[in-house]
Amino acid sequence: MSGDTIPNTELQLRENIHVLQGLQPEMQDLKNTVAEYIENVQNAILKRRADYQRTLSHLKSTETKLKSEIKMNKSLRDQLIQDLSNEMRRRDELSVKYEEMRVQQENLELQELQYSKQLADVENKIAVKLREVNEQRNKAKNQTTLVNDKLFQFEQLLGLSIENCLTENTNSGDEGEDANTETEQIKFTFRNVDPNDFSREVFFVFDPLKAEIVFSNPELQPEVLKKGTQIFTETKEIGFMWKFMRFSLQEKLVSG
């Protein structure tokens, strides 16, 4: 029985070897396929690695470029911030300057308004003074030109005569030359004043433009002339003035 078993095992082994030998071409094909697959995988890995290296290099180049751009943009940003700061500072300075100029303009306008008011006041005062002077001059002229019975009595009894006279004034011109002007004044002449000589004449001269007594003969003290002028200024009556002056002139003659 053991003799029958050994040949069957050998036969089976031979069959297995034969089958194995029959599978060798397929195994070789499989081996070739596996080798080809491994080669393809390796090539794919190498290709991917090369692509990765190229991509990485490109990314590094892009990163460097971006960093350079970021640095440049930061520099531009800093410059823009500085320019904006300078512009704001200039704007603030201009605002302050404008405010100062506005205040100066308002002050100038206020001063101009004040000066205009002052000038108007001065012009009004001048106009009033001119009216007063004209009124005094006209009044004096009217009183000298009105010849009535009372004046005739004064002329006969007191020896009073009133007449207009022209007084020549010498003023220095713009080029140093003398310019002669004439001023119309009023001369009051008295007779019957000197007790030793009733025919002797004394007089005083009144300037209607200035409204003051400017001269007398015989010469009286300035305060006397001023007093006569004051009487006319206060009373606006020329009669009171010449009465005071006649008395002052007579007193001058008597006192010697």
mmCIF file of C-alpha atoms in Angstrom:
data_model
loop_
_atom_site.group_PDB
_atom_site.id
_atom_site.type_symbol
_atom_site.label_atom_id
_atom_site.label_comp_id
_atom_site.label_asym_id
_atom_site.label_seq_id
_atom_site.Cartn_x
_atom_site.Cartn_y
_atom_site.Cartn_z
ATOM 1 C CA MET A 1 0.000 0.000 0.000
ATOM 2 C CA SER A 2 2.831 2.305 0.671
ATOM 3 C CA GLY A 3 4.274 1.303 -2.700
ATOM 4 C CA ASP A 4 1.156 2.590 -4.483
ATOM 5 C CA THR A 5 1.276 5.970 -2.637
ATOM 6 C CA ILE A 6 4.779 7.100 -3.593
ATOM 7 C CA PRO A 7 4.199 6.995 -7.330
ATOM 8 C CA ASN A 8 1.026 9.066 -6.970
ATOM 9 C CA THR A 9 2.867 11.758 -5.037
ATOM 10 C CA GLU A 10 5.634 11.902 -7.550
ATOM 11 C CA LEU A 11 3.091 12.056 -10.328
ATOM 12 C CA GLN A 12 1.316 14.901 -8.658
ATOM 13 C CA LEU A 13 4.601 16.695 -8.113
ATOM 14 C CA ARG A 14 5.422 16.299 -11.731
ATOM 15 C CA GLU A 15 2.045 17.640 -12.670
ATOM 16 C CA ASN A 16 2.554 20.633 -10.428
ATOM 17 C CA ILE A 17 5.953 21.247 -11.960
ATOM 18 C CA HIS A 18 4.434 21.005 -15.392
ATOM 19 C CA VAL A 19 1.700 23.389 -14.413
ATOM 20 C CA LEU A 20 4.289 25.732 -12.902
ATOM 21 C CA GLN A 21 6.322 25.575 -16.043
ATOM 22 C CA GLY A 22 3.171 26.368 -17.981
ATOM 23 C CA LEU A 23 2.596 29.406 -15.745
ATOM 24 C CA GLN A 24 6.088 30.797 -16.220
ATOM 25 C CA PRO A 25 5.179 32.820 -19.359
ATOM 26 C CA GLU A 26 2.268 34.345 -17.504
ATOM 27 C CA MET A 27 4.478 35.024 -14.501
ATOM 28 C CA GLN A 28 7.044 36.603 -16.806
ATOM 29 C CA ASP A 29 4.345 38.748 -18.329
ATOM 30 C CA LEU A 30 3.146 39.671 -14.862
ATOM 31 C CA LYS A 31 6.692 40.415 -13.828
ATOM 32 C CA ASN A 32 7.163 42.571 -16.904
ATOM 33 C CA THR A 33 3.862 44.281 -16.215
ATOM 34 C CA VAL A 34 4.839 44.934 -12.606
ATOM 35 C CA ALA A 35 8.254 46.204 -13.718
ATOM 36 C CA GLU A 36 6.612 48.459 -16.298
ATOM 37 C CA TYR A 37 4.130 49.674 -13.709
ATOM 38 C CA ILE A 38 6.926 50.405 -11.253
ATOM 39 C CA GLU A 39 8.847 52.240 -13.987
ATOM 40 C CA ASN A 40 5.766 54.262 -14.898
ATOM 41 C CA VAL A 41 5.178 55.078 -11.265
ATOM 42 C CA GLN A 42 8.805 56.108 -10.854
ATOM 43 C CA ASN A 43 8.626 58.226 -14.021
ATOM 44 C CA ALA A 44 5.403 59.793 -12.787
ATOM 45 C CA ILE A 45 6.994 60.473 -9.437
ATOM 46 C CA LEU A 46 10.055 62.006 -11.128
ATOM 47 C CA LYS A 47 7.826 64.074 -13.407
ATOM 48 C CA ARG A 48 5.729 65.228 -10.471
ATOM 49 C CA ARG A 49 8.886 66.000 -8.545
ATOM 50 C CA ALA A 50 10.230 68.009 -11.489
ATOM 51 C CA ASP A 51 6.871 69.786 -11.794
ATOM 52 C CA TYR A 52 6.916 70.421 -8.078
ATOM 53 C CA GLN A 53 10.455 71.815 -8.290
ATOM 54 C CA ARG A 54 9.431 74.088 -11.149
ATOM 55 C CA THR A 55 6.278 75.160 -9.322
ATOM 56 C CA LEU A 56 8.247 75.705 -6.133
ATOM 57 C CA SER A 57 10.852 77.750 -8.019
ATOM 58 C CA HIS A 58 8.094 79.783 -9.661
ATOM 59 C CA LEU A 59 6.392 80.278 -6.313
ATOM 60 C CA LYS A 60 9.685 81.388 -4.742
ATOM 61 C CA SER A 61 10.258 83.796 -7.650
ATOM 62 C CA THR A 62 6.697 85.062 -7.290
ATOM 63 C CA GLU A 63 7.172 85.366 -3.534
ATOM 64 C CA THR A 64 10.371 87.379 -4.050
ATOM 65 C CA LYS A 65 8.591 89.590 -6.564
ATOM 66 C CA LEU A 66 5.612 90.039 -4.251
ATOM 67 C CA LYS A 67 7.891 90.845 -1.334
ATOM 68 C CA SER A 68 9.648 93.456 -3.518
ATOM 69 C CA GLU A 69 6.296 94.885 -4.567
ATOM 70 C CA ILE A 70 5.091 94.855 -0.962
ATOM 71 C CA LYS A 71 8.254 96.706 0.094
ATOM 72 C CA MET A 72 7.856 99.210 -2.711
ATOM 73 C CA ASN A 73 4.152 99.651 -1.904
ATOM 74 C CA LYS A 74 5.015 100.147 1.750
ATOM 75 C CA SER A 75 7.574 102.787 0.756
ATOM 76 C CA LEU A 76 4.967 104.463 -1.474
ATOM 77 C CA ARG A 77 2.408 104.225 1.326
ATOM 78 C CA ASP A 78 4.829 105.806 3.781
ATOM 79 C CA GLN A 79 5.583 108.549 1.245
ATOM 80 C CA LEU A 80 1.878 109.140 0.660
ATOM 81 C CA ILE A 81 1.289 109.303 4.411
ATOM 82 C CA GLN A 82 4.138 111.828 4.730
ATOM 83 C CA ASP A 83 2.822 113.866 1.792
ATOM 84 C CA LEU A 84 -0.666 113.786 3.298
ATOM 85 C CA SER A 85 0.717 114.878 6.659
ATOM 86 C CA ASN A 86 2.630 117.732 5.011
ATOM 87 C CA GLU A 87 -0.453 118.729 3.047
ATOM 88 C CA MET A 88 -2.593 118.739 6.199
ATOM 89 C CA ARG A 89 0.037 120.796 7.994
ATOM 90 C CA ARG A 90 0.132 123.291 5.107
ATOM 91 C CA ARG A 91 -3.651 123.369 5.112
ATOM 92 C CA ASP A 92 -3.666 124.105 8.843
ATOM 93 C CA GLU A 93 -1.041 126.823 8.344
ATOM 94 C CA LEU A 94 -3.096 128.314 5.524
ATOM 95 C CA SER A 95 -6.200 128.143 7.697
ATOM 96 C CA VAL A 96 -4.405 129.990 10.487
ATOM 97 C CA LYS A 97 -3.042 132.529 7.989
ATOM 98 C CA TYR A 98 -6.467 132.979 6.459
ATOM 99 C CA GLU A 99 -8.006 133.506 9.886
ATOM 100 C CA GLU A 100 -5.329 136.080 10.720
ATOM 101 C CA MET A 101 -5.968 137.880 7.426
ATOM 102 C CA ARG A 102 -9.725 137.746 8.048
ATOM 103 C CA VAL A 103 -9.260 139.282 11.501
ATOM 104 C CA GLN A 104 -6.950 141.943 10.024
ATOM 105 C CA GLN A 105 -9.524 142.662 7.312
ATOM 106 C CA GLU A 106 -12.278 143.017 9.915
ATOM 107 C CA ASN A 107 -10.043 145.340 11.978
ATOM 108 C CA LEU A 108 -9.255 147.414 8.884
ATOM 109 C CA GLU A 109 -12.934 147.632 7.991
ATOM 110 C CA LEU A 110 -13.726 148.643 11.580
ATOM 111 C CA GLN A 111 -10.977 151.283 11.532
ATOM 112 C CA GLU A 112 -12.202 152.516 8.157
ATOM 113 C CA LEU A 113 -15.721 152.792 9.561
ATOM 114 C CA GLN A 114 -14.421 154.669 12.608
ATOM 115 C CA TYR A 115 -12.315 156.977 10.425
ATOM 116 C CA SER A 116 -15.308 157.558 8.155
ATOM 117 C CA LYS A 117 -17.436 158.507 11.165
ATOM 118 C CA GLN A 118 -14.673 160.742 12.521
ATOM 119 C CA LEU A 119 -14.234 162.336 9.085
ATOM 120 C CA ALA A 120 -17.980 162.874 8.827
ATOM 121 C CA ASP A 121 -17.983 164.470 12.297
ATOM 122 C CA VAL A 122 -15.069 166.733 11.318
ATOM 123 C CA GLU A 123 -16.787 167.663 8.060
ATOM 124 C CA ASN A 124 -20.000 168.435 9.952
ATOM 125 C CA LYS A 125 -18.095 170.569 12.454
ATOM 126 C CA ILE A 126 -16.320 172.378 9.615
ATOM 127 C CA ALA A 127 -19.648 172.929 7.864
ATOM 128 C CA VAL A 128 -21.191 174.269 11.079
ATOM 129 C CA LYS A 129 -18.183 176.523 11.668
ATOM 130 C CA LEU A 130 -18.323 177.795 8.086
ATOM 131 C CA ARG A 131 -22.013 178.541 8.486
ATOM 132 C CA GLU A 132 -21.302 180.384 11.729
ATOM 133 C CA VAL A 133 -18.457 182.330 10.105
ATOM 134 C CA ASN A 134 -20.590 183.157 7.079
ATOM 135 C CA GLU A 135 -23.454 184.202 9.323
ATOM 136 C CA GLN A 136 -21.132 186.398 11.384
ATOM 137 C CA ARG A 137 -19.551 187.864 8.267
ATOM 138 C CA ASN A 138 -22.909 188.487 6.625
ATOM 139 C CA LYS A 139 -24.267 189.935 9.821
ATOM 140 C CA ALA A 140 -21.252 192.221 10.147
ATOM 141 C CA LYS A 141 -21.540 193.245 6.505
ATOM 142 C CA ASN A 142 -25.251 193.838 6.865
ATOM 143 C CA GLN A 143 -24.706 195.958 9.930
ATOM 144 C CA THR A 144 -22.066 198.008 8.116
ATOM 145 C CA THR A 145 -24.166 198.497 4.981
ATOM 146 C CA LEU A 146 -27.430 199.394 6.687
ATOM 147 C CA VAL A 147 -27.428 203.161 6.929
ATOM 148 C CA ASN A 148 -30.346 204.236 9.045
ATOM 149 C CA ASP A 149 -31.249 207.185 11.205
ATOM 150 C CA LYS A 150 -29.591 205.659 14.262
ATOM 151 C CA LEU A 151 -26.284 205.170 12.453
ATOM 152 C CA PHE A 152 -26.519 208.708 11.119
ATOM 153 C CA GLN A 153 -26.936 209.922 14.689
ATOM 154 C CA PHE A 154 -23.885 207.904 15.743
ATOM 155 C CA GLU A 155 -21.860 209.449 12.958
ATOM 156 C CA GLN A 156 -22.956 212.953 13.868
ATOM 157 C CA LEU A 157 -22.861 212.736 17.636
ATOM 158 C CA LEU A 158 -20.115 210.178 18.312
ATOM 159 C CA GLY A 159 -18.083 210.704 15.199
ATOM 160 C CA LEU A 160 -18.442 207.014 14.276
ATOM 161 C CA SER A 161 -17.848 205.853 10.720
ATOM 162 C CA ILE A 162 -17.767 202.268 9.471
ATOM 163 C CA GLU A 163 -16.154 201.235 6.229
ATOM 164 C CA ASN A 164 -14.803 198.170 4.498
ATOM 165 C CA CYS A 165 -11.076 197.946 3.940
ATOM 166 C CA LEU A 166 -8.727 195.535 2.227
ATOM 167 C CA THR A 167 -5.666 194.311 4.103
ATOM 168 C CA GLU A 168 -2.799 192.858 2.088
ATOM 169 C CA ASN A 169 -1.261 189.648 3.455
ATOM 170 C CA THR A 170 2.070 188.203 2.339
ATOM 171 C CA ASN A 171 2.339 184.399 2.408
ATOM 172 C CA SER A 172 5.174 182.129 1.318
ATOM 173 C CA GLY A 173 4.332 180.146 -1.848
ATOM 174 C CA ASP A 174 5.151 176.518 -2.676
ATOM 175 C CA GLU A 175 8.441 177.475 -4.381
ATOM 176 C CA GLY A 176 9.543 179.931 -1.749
ATOM 177 C CA GLU A 177 8.026 182.947 -3.576
ATOM 178 C CA ASP A 178 5.859 185.446 -1.726
ATOM 179 C CA ALA A 179 2.176 185.351 -2.645
ATOM 180 C CA ASN A 180 0.140 188.453 -1.807
ATOM 181 C CA THR A 181 -3.519 188.058 -0.819
ATOM 182 C CA GLU A 182 -6.098 190.599 0.253
ATOM 183 C CA THR A 183 -8.494 190.141 3.155
ATOM 184 C CA GLU A 184 -11.709 192.156 3.415
ATOM 185 C CA GLN A 185 -12.049 193.675 6.893
ATOM 186 C CA ILE A 186 -14.162 196.328 8.640
ATOM 187 C CA LYS A 187 -12.710 199.540 10.017
ATOM 188 C CA PHE A 188 -14.475 201.389 12.851
ATOM 189 C CA THR A 189 -13.328 205.022 13.138
ATOM 190 C CA PHE A 190 -14.230 207.390 16.024
ATOM 191 C CA ARG A 191 -13.945 211.142 16.436
ATOM 192 C CA ASN A 192 -14.994 213.220 19.416
ATOM 193 C CA VAL A 193 -12.977 210.893 21.661
ATOM 194 C CA ASP A 194 -9.896 212.917 22.597
ATOM 195 C CA PRO A 195 -10.999 215.705 25.029
ATOM 196 C CA ASN A 196 -8.030 217.783 23.895
ATOM 197 C CA ASP A 197 -8.698 217.324 20.177
ATOM 198 C CA PHE A 198 -12.209 216.348 19.104
ATOM 199 C CA SER A 199 -11.125 216.087 15.483
ATOM 200 C CA ARG A 200 -8.568 213.380 16.221
ATOM 201 C CA GLU A 201 -9.508 209.964 14.842
ATOM 202 C CA VAL A 202 -9.002 206.594 16.529
ATOM 203 C CA PHE A 203 -10.046 203.250 15.080
ATOM 204 C CA PHE A 204 -10.004 199.478 15.316
ATOM 205 C CA VAL A 205 -10.186 196.820 12.586
ATOM 206 C CA PHE A 206 -12.488 193.793 12.738
ATOM 207 C CA ASP A 207 -11.963 190.656 10.599
ATOM 208 C CA PRO A 208 -15.434 189.143 9.894
ATOM 209 C CA LEU A 209 -13.949 185.915 8.503
ATOM 210 C CA LYS A 210 -12.036 185.197 11.702
ATOM 211 C CA ALA A 211 -14.676 186.998 13.803
ATOM 212 C CA GLU A 212 -12.007 188.853 15.812
ATOM 213 C CA ILE A 213 -10.515 192.310 16.328
ATOM 214 C CA VAL A 214 -7.090 192.291 14.687
ATOM 215 C CA PHE A 215 -5.747 195.826 15.146
ATOM 216 C CA SER A 216 -6.360 199.164 16.858
ATOM 217 C CA ASN A 217 -4.939 202.679 16.776
ATOM 218 C CA PRO A 218 -3.831 203.669 19.324
ATOM 219 C CA GLU A 219 -2.605 200.161 20.027
ATOM 220 C CA LEU A 220 -4.426 198.407 22.843
ATOM 221 C CA GLN A 221 -3.313 195.406 24.877
ATOM 222 C CA PRO A 222 -4.097 191.967 23.322
ATOM 223 C CA GLU A 223 -6.391 191.085 26.209
ATOM 224 C CA VAL A 224 -8.481 194.209 25.472
ATOM 225 C CA LEU A 225 -8.859 193.205 21.817
ATOM 226 C CA LYS A 226 -9.701 189.684 22.953
ATOM 227 C CA LYS A 227 -12.342 191.047 25.335
ATOM 228 C CA GLY A 228 -13.963 193.071 22.517
ATOM 229 C CA THR A 229 -13.994 189.965 20.308
ATOM 230 C CA GLN A 230 -15.555 187.928 23.122
ATOM 231 C CA ILE A 231 -18.350 190.501 23.546
ATOM 232 C CA PHE A 232 -19.251 190.165 19.859
ATOM 233 C CA THR A 233 -19.013 186.350 19.958
ATOM 234 C CA GLU A 234 -21.328 186.099 22.967
ATOM 235 C CA THR A 235 -23.898 188.762 22.015
ATOM 236 C CA LYS A 236 -23.722 188.632 18.189
ATOM 237 C CA GLU A 237 -24.287 192.403 18.388
ATOM 238 C CA ILE A 238 -21.700 194.609 16.742
ATOM 239 C CA GLY A 239 -22.983 197.660 18.649
ATOM 240 C CA PHE A 240 -21.876 196.256 22.009
ATOM 241 C CA MET A 241 -18.458 195.560 20.566
ATOM 242 C CA TRP A 242 -17.780 199.052 19.169
ATOM 243 C CA LYS A 243 -19.124 200.694 22.348
ATOM 244 C CA PHE A 244 -16.621 198.722 24.424
ATOM 245 C CA MET A 245 -13.815 199.497 21.962
ATOM 246 C CA ARG A 246 -14.670 203.241 21.864
ATOM 247 C CA PHE A 247 -14.534 203.349 25.637
ATOM 248 C CA SER A 248 -11.200 201.411 25.652
ATOM 249 C CA LEU A 249 -9.660 203.705 23.024
ATOM 250 C CA GLN A 250 -10.836 206.827 24.870
ATOM 251 C CA GLU A 251 -9.428 205.419 28.121
ATOM 252 C CA LYS A 252 -6.116 204.798 26.347
ATOM 253 C CA LEU A 253 -5.966 208.422 25.187
ATOM 254 C CA VAL A 254 -6.859 209.842 28.586
ATOM 255 C CA SER A 255 -4.349 207.631 30.433
ATOM 256 C CA GLY A 256 -1.669 208.783 28.018
#
